[in-house]
Every structure is written in C-alpha cells, then in structure tokens.
CSV table of C-alpha atoms and ligand atoms in Angstrom, one decimal:
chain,number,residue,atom,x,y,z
A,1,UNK,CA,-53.9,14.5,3.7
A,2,UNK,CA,-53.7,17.9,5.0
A,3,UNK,CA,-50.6,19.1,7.5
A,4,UNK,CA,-53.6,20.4,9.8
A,5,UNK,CA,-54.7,16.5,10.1
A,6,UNK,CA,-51.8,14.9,10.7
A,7,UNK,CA,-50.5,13.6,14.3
A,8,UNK,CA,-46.9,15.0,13.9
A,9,UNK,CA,-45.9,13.3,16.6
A,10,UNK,CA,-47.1,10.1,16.0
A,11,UNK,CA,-43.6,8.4,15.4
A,12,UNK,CA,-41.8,10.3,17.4
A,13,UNK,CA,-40.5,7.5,20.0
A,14,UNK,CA,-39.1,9.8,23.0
A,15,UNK,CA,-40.4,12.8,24.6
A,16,UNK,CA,-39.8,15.8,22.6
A,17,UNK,CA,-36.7,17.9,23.8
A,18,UNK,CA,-36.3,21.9,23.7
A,19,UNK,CA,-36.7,22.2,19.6
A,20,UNK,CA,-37.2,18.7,18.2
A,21,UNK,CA,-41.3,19.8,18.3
A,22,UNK,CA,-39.9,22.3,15.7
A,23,UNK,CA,-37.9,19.5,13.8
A,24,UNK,CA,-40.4,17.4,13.5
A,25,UNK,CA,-42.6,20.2,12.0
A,26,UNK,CA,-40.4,21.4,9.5
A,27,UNK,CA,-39.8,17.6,8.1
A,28,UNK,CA,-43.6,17.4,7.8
A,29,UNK,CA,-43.9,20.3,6.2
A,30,UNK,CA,-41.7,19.8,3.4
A,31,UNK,CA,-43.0,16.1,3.0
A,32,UNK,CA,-46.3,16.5,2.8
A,33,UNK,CA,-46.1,20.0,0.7
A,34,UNK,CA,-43.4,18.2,-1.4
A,35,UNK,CA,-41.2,20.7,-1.7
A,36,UNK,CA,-37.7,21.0,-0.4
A,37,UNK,CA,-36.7,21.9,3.4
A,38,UNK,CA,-33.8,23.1,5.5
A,39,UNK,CA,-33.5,22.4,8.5
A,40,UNK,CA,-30.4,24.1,10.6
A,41,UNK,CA,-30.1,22.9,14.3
A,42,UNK,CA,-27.3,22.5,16.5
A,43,UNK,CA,-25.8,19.5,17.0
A,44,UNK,CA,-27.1,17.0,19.7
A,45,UNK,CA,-30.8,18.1,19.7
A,46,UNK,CA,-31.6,14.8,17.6
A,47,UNK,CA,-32.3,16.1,14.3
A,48,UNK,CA,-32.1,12.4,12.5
A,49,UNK,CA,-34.8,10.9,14.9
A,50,UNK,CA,-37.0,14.5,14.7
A,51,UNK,CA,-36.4,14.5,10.6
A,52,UNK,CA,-37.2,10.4,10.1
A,53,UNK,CA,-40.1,10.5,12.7
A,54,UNK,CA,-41.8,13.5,10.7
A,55,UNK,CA,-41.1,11.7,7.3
A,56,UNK,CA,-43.6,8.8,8.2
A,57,UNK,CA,-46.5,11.1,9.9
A,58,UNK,CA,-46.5,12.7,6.3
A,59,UNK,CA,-46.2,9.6,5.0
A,60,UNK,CA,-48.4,7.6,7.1
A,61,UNK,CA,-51.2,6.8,4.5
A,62,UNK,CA,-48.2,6.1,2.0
A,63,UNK,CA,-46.6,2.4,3.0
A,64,UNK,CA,-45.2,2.4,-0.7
A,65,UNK,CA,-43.2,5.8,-0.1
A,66,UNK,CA,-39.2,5.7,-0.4
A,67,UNK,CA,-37.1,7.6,1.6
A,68,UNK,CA,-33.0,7.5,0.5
A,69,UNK,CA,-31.2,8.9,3.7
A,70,UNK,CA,-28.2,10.4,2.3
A,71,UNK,CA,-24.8,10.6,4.8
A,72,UNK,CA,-21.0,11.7,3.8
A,73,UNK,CA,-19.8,9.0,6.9
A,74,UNK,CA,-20.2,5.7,8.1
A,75,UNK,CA,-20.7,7.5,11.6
A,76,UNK,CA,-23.7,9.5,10.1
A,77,UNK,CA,-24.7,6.1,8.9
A,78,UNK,CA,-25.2,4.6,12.2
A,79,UNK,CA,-27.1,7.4,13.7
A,80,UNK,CA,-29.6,6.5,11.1
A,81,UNK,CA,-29.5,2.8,11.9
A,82,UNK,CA,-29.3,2.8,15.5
A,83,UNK,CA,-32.5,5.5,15.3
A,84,UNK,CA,-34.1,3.7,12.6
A,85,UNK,CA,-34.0,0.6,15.0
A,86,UNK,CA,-35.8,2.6,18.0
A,87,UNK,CA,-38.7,3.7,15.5
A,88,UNK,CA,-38.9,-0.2,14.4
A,89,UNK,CA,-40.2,-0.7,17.9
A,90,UNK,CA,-43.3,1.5,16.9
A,91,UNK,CA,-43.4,0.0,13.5
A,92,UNK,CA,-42.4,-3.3,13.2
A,93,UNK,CA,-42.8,-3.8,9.8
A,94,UNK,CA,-40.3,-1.0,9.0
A,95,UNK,CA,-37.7,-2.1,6.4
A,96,UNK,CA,-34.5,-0.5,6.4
A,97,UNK,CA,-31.0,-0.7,4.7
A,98,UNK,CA,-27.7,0.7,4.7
A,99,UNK,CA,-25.5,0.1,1.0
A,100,UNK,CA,-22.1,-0.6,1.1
A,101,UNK,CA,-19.6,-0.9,-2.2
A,102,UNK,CA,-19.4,-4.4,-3.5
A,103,UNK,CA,-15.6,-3.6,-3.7
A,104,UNK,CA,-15.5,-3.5,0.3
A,105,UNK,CA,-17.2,-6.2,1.1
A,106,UNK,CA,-16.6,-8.8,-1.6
A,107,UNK,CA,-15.0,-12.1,0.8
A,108,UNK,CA,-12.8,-13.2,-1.7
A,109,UNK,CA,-11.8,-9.8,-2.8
A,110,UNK,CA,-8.1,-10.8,-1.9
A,111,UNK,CA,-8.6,-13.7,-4.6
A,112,UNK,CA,-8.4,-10.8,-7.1
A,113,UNK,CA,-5.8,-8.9,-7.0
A,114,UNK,CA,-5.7,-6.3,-9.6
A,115,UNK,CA,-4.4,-2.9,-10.5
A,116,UNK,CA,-7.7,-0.9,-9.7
A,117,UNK,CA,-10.8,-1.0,-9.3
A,118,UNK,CA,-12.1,-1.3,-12.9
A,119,UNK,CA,-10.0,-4.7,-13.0
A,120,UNK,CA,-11.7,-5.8,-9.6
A,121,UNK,CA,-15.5,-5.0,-11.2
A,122,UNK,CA,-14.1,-7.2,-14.2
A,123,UNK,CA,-12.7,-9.8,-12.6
A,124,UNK,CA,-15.7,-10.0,-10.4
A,125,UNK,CA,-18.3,-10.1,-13.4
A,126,UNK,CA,-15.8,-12.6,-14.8
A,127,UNK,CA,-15.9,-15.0,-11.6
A,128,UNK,CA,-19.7,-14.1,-12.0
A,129,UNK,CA,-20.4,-15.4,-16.3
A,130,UNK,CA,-18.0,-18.2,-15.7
A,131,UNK,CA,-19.9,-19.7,-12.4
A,132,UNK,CA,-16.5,-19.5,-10.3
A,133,UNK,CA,-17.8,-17.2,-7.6
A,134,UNK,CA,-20.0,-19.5,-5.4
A,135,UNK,CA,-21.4,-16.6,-3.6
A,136,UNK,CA,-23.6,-15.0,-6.4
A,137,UNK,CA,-24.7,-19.0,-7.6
A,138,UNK,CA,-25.5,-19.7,-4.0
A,139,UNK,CA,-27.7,-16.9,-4.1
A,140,UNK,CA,-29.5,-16.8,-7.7
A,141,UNK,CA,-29.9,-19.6,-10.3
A,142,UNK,CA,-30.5,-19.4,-14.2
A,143,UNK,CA,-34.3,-20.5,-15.0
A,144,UNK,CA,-33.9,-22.8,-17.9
A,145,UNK,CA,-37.7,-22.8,-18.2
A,146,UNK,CA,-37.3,-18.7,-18.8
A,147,UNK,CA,-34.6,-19.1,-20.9
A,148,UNK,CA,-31.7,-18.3,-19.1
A,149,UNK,CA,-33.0,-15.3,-17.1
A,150,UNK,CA,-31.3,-15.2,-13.2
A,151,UNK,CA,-33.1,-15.6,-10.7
A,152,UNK,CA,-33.5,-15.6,-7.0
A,153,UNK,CA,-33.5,-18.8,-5.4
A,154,UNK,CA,-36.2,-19.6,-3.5
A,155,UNK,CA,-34.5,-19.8,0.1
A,156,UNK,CA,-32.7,-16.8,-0.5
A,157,UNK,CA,-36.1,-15.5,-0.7
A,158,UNK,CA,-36.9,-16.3,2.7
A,159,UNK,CA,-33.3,-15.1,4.1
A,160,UNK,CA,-34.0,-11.6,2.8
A,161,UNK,CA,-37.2,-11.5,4.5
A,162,UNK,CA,-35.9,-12.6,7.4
A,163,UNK,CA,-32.8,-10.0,7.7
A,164,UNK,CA,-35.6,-7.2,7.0
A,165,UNK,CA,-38.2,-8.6,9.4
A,166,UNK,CA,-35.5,-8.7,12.7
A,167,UNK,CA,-33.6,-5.5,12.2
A,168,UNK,CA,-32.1,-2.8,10.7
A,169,UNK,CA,-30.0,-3.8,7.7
A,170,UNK,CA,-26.7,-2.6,8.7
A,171,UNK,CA,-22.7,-3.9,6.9
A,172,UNK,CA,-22.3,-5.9,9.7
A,173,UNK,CA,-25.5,-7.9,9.6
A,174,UNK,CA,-25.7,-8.1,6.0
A,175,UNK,CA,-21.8,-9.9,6.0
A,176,UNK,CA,-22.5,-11.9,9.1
A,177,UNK,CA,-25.5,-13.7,7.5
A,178,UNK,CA,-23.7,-14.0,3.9
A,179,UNK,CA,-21.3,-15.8,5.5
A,180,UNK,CA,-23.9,-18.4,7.4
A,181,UNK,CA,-25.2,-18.7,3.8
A,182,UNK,CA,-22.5,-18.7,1.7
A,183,UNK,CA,-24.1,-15.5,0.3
A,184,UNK,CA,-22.0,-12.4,-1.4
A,185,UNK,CA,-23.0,-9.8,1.2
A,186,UNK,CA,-23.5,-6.8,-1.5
A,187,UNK,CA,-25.7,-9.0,-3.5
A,188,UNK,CA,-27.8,-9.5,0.1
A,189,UNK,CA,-27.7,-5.9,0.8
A,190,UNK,CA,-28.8,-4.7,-3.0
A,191,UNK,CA,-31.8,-7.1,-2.3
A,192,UNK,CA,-32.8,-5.9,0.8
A,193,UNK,CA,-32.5,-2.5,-0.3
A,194,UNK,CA,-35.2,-3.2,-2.7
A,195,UNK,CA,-37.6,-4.1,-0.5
A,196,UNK,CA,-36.7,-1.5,2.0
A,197,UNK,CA,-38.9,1.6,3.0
A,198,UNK,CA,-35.7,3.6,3.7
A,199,UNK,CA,-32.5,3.0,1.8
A,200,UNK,CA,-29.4,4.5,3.5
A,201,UNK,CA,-26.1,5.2,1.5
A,202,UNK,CA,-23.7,7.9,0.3
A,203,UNK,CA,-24.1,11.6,-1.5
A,204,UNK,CA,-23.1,10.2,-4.4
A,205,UNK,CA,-26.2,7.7,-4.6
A,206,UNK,CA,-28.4,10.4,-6.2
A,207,UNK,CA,-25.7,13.1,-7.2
A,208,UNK,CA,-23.9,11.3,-9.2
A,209,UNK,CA,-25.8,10.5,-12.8
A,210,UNK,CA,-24.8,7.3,-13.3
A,211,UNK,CA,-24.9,5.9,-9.9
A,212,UNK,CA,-28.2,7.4,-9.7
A,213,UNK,CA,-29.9,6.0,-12.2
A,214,UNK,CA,-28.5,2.5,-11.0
A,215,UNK,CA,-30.2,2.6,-7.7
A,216,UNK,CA,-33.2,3.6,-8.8
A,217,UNK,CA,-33.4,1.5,-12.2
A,218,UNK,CA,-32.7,-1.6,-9.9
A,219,UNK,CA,-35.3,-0.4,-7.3
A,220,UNK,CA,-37.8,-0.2,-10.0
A,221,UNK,CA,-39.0,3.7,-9.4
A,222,UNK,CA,-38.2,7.3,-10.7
A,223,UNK,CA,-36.7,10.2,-9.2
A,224,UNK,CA,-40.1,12.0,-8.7
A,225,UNK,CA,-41.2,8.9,-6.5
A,226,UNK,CA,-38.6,9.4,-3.9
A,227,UNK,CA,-37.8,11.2,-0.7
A,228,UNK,CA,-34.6,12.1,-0.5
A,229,UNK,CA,-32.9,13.4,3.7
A,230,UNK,CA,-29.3,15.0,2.8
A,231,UNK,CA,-27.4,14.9,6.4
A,232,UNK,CA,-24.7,17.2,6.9
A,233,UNK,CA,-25.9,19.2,3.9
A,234,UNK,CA,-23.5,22.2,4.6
A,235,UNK,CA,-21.2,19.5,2.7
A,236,UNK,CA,-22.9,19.1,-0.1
A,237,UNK,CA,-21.9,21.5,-2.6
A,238,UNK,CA,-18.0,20.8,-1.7
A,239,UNK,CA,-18.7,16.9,-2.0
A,240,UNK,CA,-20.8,17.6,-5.3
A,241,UNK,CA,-17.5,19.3,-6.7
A,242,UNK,CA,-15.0,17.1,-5.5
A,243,UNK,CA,-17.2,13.8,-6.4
A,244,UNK,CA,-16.9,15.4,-9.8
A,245,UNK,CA,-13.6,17.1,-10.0
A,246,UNK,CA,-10.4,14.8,-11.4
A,247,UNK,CA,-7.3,14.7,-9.8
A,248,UNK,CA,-3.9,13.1,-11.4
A,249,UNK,CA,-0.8,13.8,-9.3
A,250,UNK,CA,2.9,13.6,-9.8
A,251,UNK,CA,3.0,10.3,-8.2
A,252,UNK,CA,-0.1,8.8,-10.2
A,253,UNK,CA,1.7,9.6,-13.2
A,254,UNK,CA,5.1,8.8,-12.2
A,255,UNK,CA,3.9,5.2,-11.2
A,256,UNK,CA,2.1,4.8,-14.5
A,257,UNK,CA,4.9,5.7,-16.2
A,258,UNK,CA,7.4,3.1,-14.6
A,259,UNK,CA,4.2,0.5,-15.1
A,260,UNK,CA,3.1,1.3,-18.4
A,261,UNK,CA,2.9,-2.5,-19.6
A,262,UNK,CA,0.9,-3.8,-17.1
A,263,UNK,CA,-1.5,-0.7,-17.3
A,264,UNK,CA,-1.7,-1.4,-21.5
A,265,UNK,CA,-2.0,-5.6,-20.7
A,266,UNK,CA,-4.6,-4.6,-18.1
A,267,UNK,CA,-6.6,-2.3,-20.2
A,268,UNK,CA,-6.5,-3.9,-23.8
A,269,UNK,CA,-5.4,-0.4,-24.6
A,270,UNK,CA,-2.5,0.7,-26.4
A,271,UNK,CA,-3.0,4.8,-27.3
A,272,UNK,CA,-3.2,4.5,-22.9
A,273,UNK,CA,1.1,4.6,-22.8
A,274,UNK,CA,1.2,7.9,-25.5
A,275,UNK,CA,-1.5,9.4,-22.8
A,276,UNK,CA,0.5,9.1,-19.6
A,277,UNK,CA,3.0,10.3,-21.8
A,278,UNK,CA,1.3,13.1,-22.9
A,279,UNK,CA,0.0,14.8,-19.6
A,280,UNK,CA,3.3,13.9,-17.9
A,281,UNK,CA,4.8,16.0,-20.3
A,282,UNK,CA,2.1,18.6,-19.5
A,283,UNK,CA,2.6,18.6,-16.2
A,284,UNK,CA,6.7,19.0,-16.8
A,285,UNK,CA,5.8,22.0,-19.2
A,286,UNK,CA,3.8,24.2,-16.9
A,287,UNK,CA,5.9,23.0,-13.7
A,288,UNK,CA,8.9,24.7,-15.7
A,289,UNK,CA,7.2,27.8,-16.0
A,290,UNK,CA,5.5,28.3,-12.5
A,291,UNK,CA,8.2,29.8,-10.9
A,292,UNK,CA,6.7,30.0,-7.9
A,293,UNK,CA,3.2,30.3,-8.7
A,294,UNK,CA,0.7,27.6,-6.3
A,295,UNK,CA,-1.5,27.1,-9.5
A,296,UNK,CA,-2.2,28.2,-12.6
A,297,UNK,CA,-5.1,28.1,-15.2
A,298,UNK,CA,-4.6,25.2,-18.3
A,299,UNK,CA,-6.2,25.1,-21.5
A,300,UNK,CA,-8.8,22.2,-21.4
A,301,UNK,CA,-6.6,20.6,-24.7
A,302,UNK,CA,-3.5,20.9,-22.2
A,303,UNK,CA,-5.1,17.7,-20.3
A,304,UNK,CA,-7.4,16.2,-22.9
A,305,UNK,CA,-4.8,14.2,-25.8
A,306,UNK,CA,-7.2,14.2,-29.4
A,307,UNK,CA,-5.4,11.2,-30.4
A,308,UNK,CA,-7.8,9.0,-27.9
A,309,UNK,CA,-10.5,7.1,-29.2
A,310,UNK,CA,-13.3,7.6,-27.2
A,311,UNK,CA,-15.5,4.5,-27.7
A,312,UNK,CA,-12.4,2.8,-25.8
A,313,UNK,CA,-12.4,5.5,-22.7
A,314,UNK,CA,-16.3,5.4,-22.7
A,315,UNK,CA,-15.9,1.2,-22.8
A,316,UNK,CA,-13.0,1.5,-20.1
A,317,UNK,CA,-15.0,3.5,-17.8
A,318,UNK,CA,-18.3,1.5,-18.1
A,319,UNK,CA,-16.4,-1.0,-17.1
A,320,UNK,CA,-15.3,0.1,-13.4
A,321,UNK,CA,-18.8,2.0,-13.0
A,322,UNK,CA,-22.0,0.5,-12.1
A,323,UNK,CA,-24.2,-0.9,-14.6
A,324,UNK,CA,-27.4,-0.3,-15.2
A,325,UNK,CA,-29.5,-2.0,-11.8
A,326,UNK,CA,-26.5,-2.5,-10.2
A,327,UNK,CA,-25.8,0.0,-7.6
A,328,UNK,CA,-22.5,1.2,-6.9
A,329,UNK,CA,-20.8,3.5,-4.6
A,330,UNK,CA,-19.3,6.4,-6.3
A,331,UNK,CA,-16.1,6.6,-5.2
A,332,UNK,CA,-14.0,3.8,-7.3
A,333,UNK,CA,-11.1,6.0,-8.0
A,334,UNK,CA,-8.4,4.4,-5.4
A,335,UNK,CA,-5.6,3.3,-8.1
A,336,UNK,CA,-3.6,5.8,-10.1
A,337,UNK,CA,-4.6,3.6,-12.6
A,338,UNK,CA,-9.1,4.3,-11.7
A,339,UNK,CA,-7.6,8.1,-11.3
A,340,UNK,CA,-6.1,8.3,-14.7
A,341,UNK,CA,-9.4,6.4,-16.2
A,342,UNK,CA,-11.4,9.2,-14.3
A,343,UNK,CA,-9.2,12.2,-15.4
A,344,UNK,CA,-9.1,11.4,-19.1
A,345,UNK,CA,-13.3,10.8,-19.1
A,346,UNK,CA,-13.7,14.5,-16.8
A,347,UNK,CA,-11.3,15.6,-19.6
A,348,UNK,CA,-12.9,14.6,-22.7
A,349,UNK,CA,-16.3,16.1,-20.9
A,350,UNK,CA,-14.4,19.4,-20.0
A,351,UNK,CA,-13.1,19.9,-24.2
A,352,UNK,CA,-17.3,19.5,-24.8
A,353,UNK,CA,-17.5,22.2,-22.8
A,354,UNK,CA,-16.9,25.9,-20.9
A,355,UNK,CA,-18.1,24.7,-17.7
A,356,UNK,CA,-14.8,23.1,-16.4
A,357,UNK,CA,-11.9,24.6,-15.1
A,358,UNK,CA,-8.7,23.6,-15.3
A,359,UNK,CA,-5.5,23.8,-13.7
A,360,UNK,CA,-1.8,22.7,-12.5
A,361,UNK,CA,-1.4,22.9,-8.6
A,362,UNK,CA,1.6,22.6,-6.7
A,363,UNK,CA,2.0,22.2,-3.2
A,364,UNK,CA,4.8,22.8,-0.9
A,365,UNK,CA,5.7,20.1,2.2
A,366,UNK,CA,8.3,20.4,4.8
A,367,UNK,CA,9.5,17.2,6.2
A,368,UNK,CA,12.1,16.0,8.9
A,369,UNK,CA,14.4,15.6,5.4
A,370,UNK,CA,14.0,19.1,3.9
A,371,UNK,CA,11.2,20.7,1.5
A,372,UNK,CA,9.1,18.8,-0.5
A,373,UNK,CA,6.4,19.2,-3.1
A,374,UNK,CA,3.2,17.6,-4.6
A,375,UNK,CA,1.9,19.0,-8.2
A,376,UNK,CA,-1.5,17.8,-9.0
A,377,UNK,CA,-3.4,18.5,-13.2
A,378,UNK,CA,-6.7,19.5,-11.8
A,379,UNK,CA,-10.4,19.9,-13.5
A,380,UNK,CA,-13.0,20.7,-11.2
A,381,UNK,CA,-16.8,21.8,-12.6
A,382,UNK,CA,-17.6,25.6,-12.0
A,383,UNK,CA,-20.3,25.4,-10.0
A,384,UNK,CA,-22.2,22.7,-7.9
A,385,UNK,CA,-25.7,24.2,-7.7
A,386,UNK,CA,-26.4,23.2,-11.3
A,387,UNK,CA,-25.1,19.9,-10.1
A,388,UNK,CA,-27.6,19.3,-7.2
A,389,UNK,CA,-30.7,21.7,-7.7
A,390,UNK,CA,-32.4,19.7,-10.3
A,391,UNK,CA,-32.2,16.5,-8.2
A,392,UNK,CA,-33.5,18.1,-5.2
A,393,UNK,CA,-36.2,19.8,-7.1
A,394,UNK,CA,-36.6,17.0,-9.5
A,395,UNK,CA,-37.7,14.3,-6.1
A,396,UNK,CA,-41.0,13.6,-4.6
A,397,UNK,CA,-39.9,16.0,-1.4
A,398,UNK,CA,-36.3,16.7,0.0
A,399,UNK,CA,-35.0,17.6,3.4
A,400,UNK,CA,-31.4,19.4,4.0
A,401,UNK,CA,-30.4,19.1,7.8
A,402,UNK,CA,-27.2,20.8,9.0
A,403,UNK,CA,-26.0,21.7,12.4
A,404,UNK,CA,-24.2,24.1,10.5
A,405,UNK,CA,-25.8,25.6,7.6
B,501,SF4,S1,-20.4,-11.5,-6.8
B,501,SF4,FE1,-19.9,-10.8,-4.8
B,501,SF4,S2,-18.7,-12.4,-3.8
B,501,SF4,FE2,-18.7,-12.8,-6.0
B,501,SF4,S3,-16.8,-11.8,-6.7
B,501,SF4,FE3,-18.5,-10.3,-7.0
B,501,SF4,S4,-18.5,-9.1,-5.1
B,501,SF4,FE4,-17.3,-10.9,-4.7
C-alpha cells in the first residue's frame, strides 16, 4: 500500500485539532515507509491518539502487525489505555495490554518475604514446581497425554478472550478478574499480551537485551516484525544509561556487611562475603584520598574482585532476571542485595571491556543535624546510542514522540 492510497484519517476518532493532521502524517509515514520517525509536538495537542490512529491507517491491511508502545510512567501508561479505549469504539476487535512486573502484582507476594528480588523470583518458581501457588495451577494444567508439557486450561481460555474482547487490558482489570478466578494476575496479563495487537510496557521491554528477547520469544515473533512508539523519547538516552549503569552505595554495602550470613545462606554463595568485603574496602581507599574531590575515575579491577567465579554470578543473576518467554520488567534492582548482584555482573562486563566508565562519587547533604554525605562505586556505559540505535533500526518501523525533543 502506497502513503498516497491510504485514508490517514481513517482512525482518527475526534476532529483533528491545529497540528494533529500533521501527527498523524508523520506516524504514517514512518510506518508505512518503515523507517524510523520523530515527532516533536508540544504538549497537549494529542500526540498519543494522532501517533496510534496513524499506526493502524498504515497498518490497516496488516491485522497481524504488533505495535509495543513504550512509556517511562504509569501516567504515560494510561494516556495510552484510556486512548486506546476511544479507538476500540471504531475497532472493536482491537486488543490491547498494558505489562506489569510479576513482582508488583503477585497476591501473595507478602507470603514471601525475602531479601530481594532474586529470592522473590525463586521462591515464586519454587511455590510454582512444587504446586503450592494455587494461582498459576488454577490457570494452567500439566497434559499427561503430552507428557508433562503446561498447559492452558480450557476456561482460562475463554477468560482471556473475554478480558480482550470488553476492554483495554489495564493493572487494574487484569487483578480484579484474577482475583474472581483465582488467577495470578501477571500470568493473565502475559497471556493477554500475546494475543494483543498493541502491547504497552516500559523502555526497558526492548532496550534491555534480555528482557527483550523474553517478550518477544514468549510472543512468538522477531524484532524486525514489530512496531515499536517510544513516548517521551527525549528520555531515552538518559534511561538507556541509567537502566544500564550500576550503583552500590555506602549504605548498600554497609548493610551487606552487617548481614553477611543471611546474604551467603540466601545466595548458596560463599566467595559473596570476601566481595562485599572487597569493594567496601575500595570504597574506604579512594574515600581517603578524595579530599574534597565530588568523583573520581576507578580502574575497572578497583570494582571487579578476580577471585569470583563467574558461572555462580551468571547463575545468580539468571535467577532474578526473566527467563526466556517470561517477560519481566527491568527494573529488579530494589534490595542492596539485587544492587550488589547487578554491580558485580555490570563489573565483570566492564573488565571485558573499554566501553565502561567507572567511578567513586560522593555527595554532600545538609540536614536539620549538620552535614552529611552519600558515596556511591559507579559504572555507567559510555554512550547510549550504541545502546538504542540498532533496536530502533533493527524493528519493522519506529516512532520517537517528544513534546520536548
Ligand atoms: S505464579 Fe503468580 S501468584 Fe504465584 S507466586 Fe508467582 S507471581 Fe505470585
């Protein structure tokens, strides 16, 4: 289909306000050319309706086309839904989800309590194998006559067609009816995602490697089959770097240090203590010799100990990321204990490498009670286009809206 053939405005549910013709344009060009798009516009002219509304003119002979709406906030993330919802009016049969972390949603989460993040995902595959959690066996069932192999149970079936077929698959929705059912609610929202036309969730969906190939692995396609709509896309690059750069602070380590046993009983690992060890005394080195000094530049073996065996980091940090087909969000790193697991992978990846760049940072606080000050090990990639150009060029088409770029 040529642009000169399509009715641009076809979707587009309101009438069109100073600009949005433009909007719309610009998203069909760069969806039907497939080729990537920016699109700055101030704020409040309705870019996520204009954007969405031009992504299924150019896709209108293409039912089987996937868009993955990218947002930083769960405020962006309801634009998308409550817009999503109007164009539904058009198109009924428009499915549409928004992914959640399993970790935030889980209903017996408090069940589990657990030093970080990696020991929910374990305890939560654990409660899985051993049949404890209700909510996944309510939902799937082991075919004996495939030997083994999970499966969705057939009513389940119908309640996933059902949430798609009377709405927008928002958190809310998603929880309310796993709770009629007895379902787990990520489980409901992961299956509803696969059928959906448009899967909404965070950056770090498709810039993060792992995540990435998750989502799309369990949704059965490649990255050169999707669309991909970044919203807010002046953020980007810095949420690129951050999503990739580790942080260990004073506190992590201090807290690691006075709870060393339980973090070695936790992990099954015992080199884990002599590590803590080991960057706390980094940190208490360069501290020493900053003076005054906000940062200054490490040596990539100042933060990465040789004595650690990495089969046992790589097993560690499987563990608290997504598996393959089992989409994740990103940003698992809430514990000292997830931080520490994240700092000594980044650091093991930054000794294989020049691209990293690492450093002590200290920062100063005044408080009611006098000064205080916060020293953070730091290693941050040195640059974030190498991080997100081959993704945008490597999809079916991409759009980057900003009211700010
Ligand atoms: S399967 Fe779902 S409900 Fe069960 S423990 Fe895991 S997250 Fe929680």
């Amino acid at each position: 289909m040529t642009t000169a053939t399509i009715d641009r405005l076809a979707y587009f549910p309101y009438t069109p306000r100073l600009h949005q013709e433009r909007a719309v344009n610009l998203a069909v060009e760069a969806f039907s050319s497939n080729t990537v798009g920016l699109l700055s516009a101030d704020c409040g002219i309705g870019k996520t309706v204009a954007v969405l509304s031009g992504y299924f003119a150019a896709r209108a002979k293409d039912p089987s086309s996937r868009l993955i709406a990218l947002t930083r906030t769960h405020s962006q993330s309801k634009v998308f839904e409550s817009e999503l919802e109007v164009l539904r009016g058009m198109d009924s049969t428009l499915a549409a989800t928004t992914m959640v972390s399993r970790v935030h949603v889980c209903p017996i989460r408090h069940e589990m309590e657990s030093l970080s993040s990696t020991g929910f995902m374990r305890a939560c595959a654990g409660m899985i194998r051993t049949g404890q959690c209700n909510h996944y066996w309510n939902l799937y069932q082991k075919s004996s006559s495939e030997g083994g192999r999970i499966t969705i149970r057939e009513e389940a079936h119908h309640v996933i067609d059902d949430l798609l077929d009377s709405g927008v698959v928002t958190r809310e929705r998603a929880e309310e009816r796993a709770e009629q059912e007895g379902y787990c609610p990520y489980e409901i929202m992961k299956l509803c995602a696969r059928k959906s036309r448009v899967i909404i969730g965070p950056y770090g969906y498709l810039f993060q490697t792992r995540v990435r190939e998750a989502l799309l692995g369990f949704i059965g396609i490649q990255l050169h089959d999707v669309d991909i709509l970044v919203d807010e896309a002046h953020n980007l690059s810095s949420h690129v770097l951050d999503a990739e750069t580790a942080k260990l602070s004073n506190e992590d380590l201090r807290w690691l240090r006075e709870n060393s046993q339980l973090v070695v009983r936790e992990t099954g690992i015992s080199w884990i203590k002599e590590a803590i060890d080991f960057l706390w005394e980094t940190m208490m080195i360069h501290l020493d010799s900053m003076r005054h000094k906000g940062e200054r530049v490490l040596d990539k073996w100042d933060v990465s100990p040789r004595f650690i065996k990495e089969g046992d980091l790589d097993l560690l940090h499987e563990a608290g990321r997504p598996g393959m087909n089992d989409p994740e969000n990103a940003s698992l790193a809430e514990t000292p204990l997830d931080r520490l697991i994240e700092f000594l992978y980044t650091a093991q990846k930054a000794s294989r490498s020049d691209g990293w760049h690492v450093t002590i940072q200290v920062q100063k606080n005044w408080q009611d009670d006098g000064p205080s000050s916060r020293s953070t090990l730091m290693i941050q990639p040195l640059n974030s286009a190498g991080l997100t150009a081959p993704i945008l060029r490597g999809a079916r088409a991409a759009v980057l809206m900003s009211g700010t770029l």
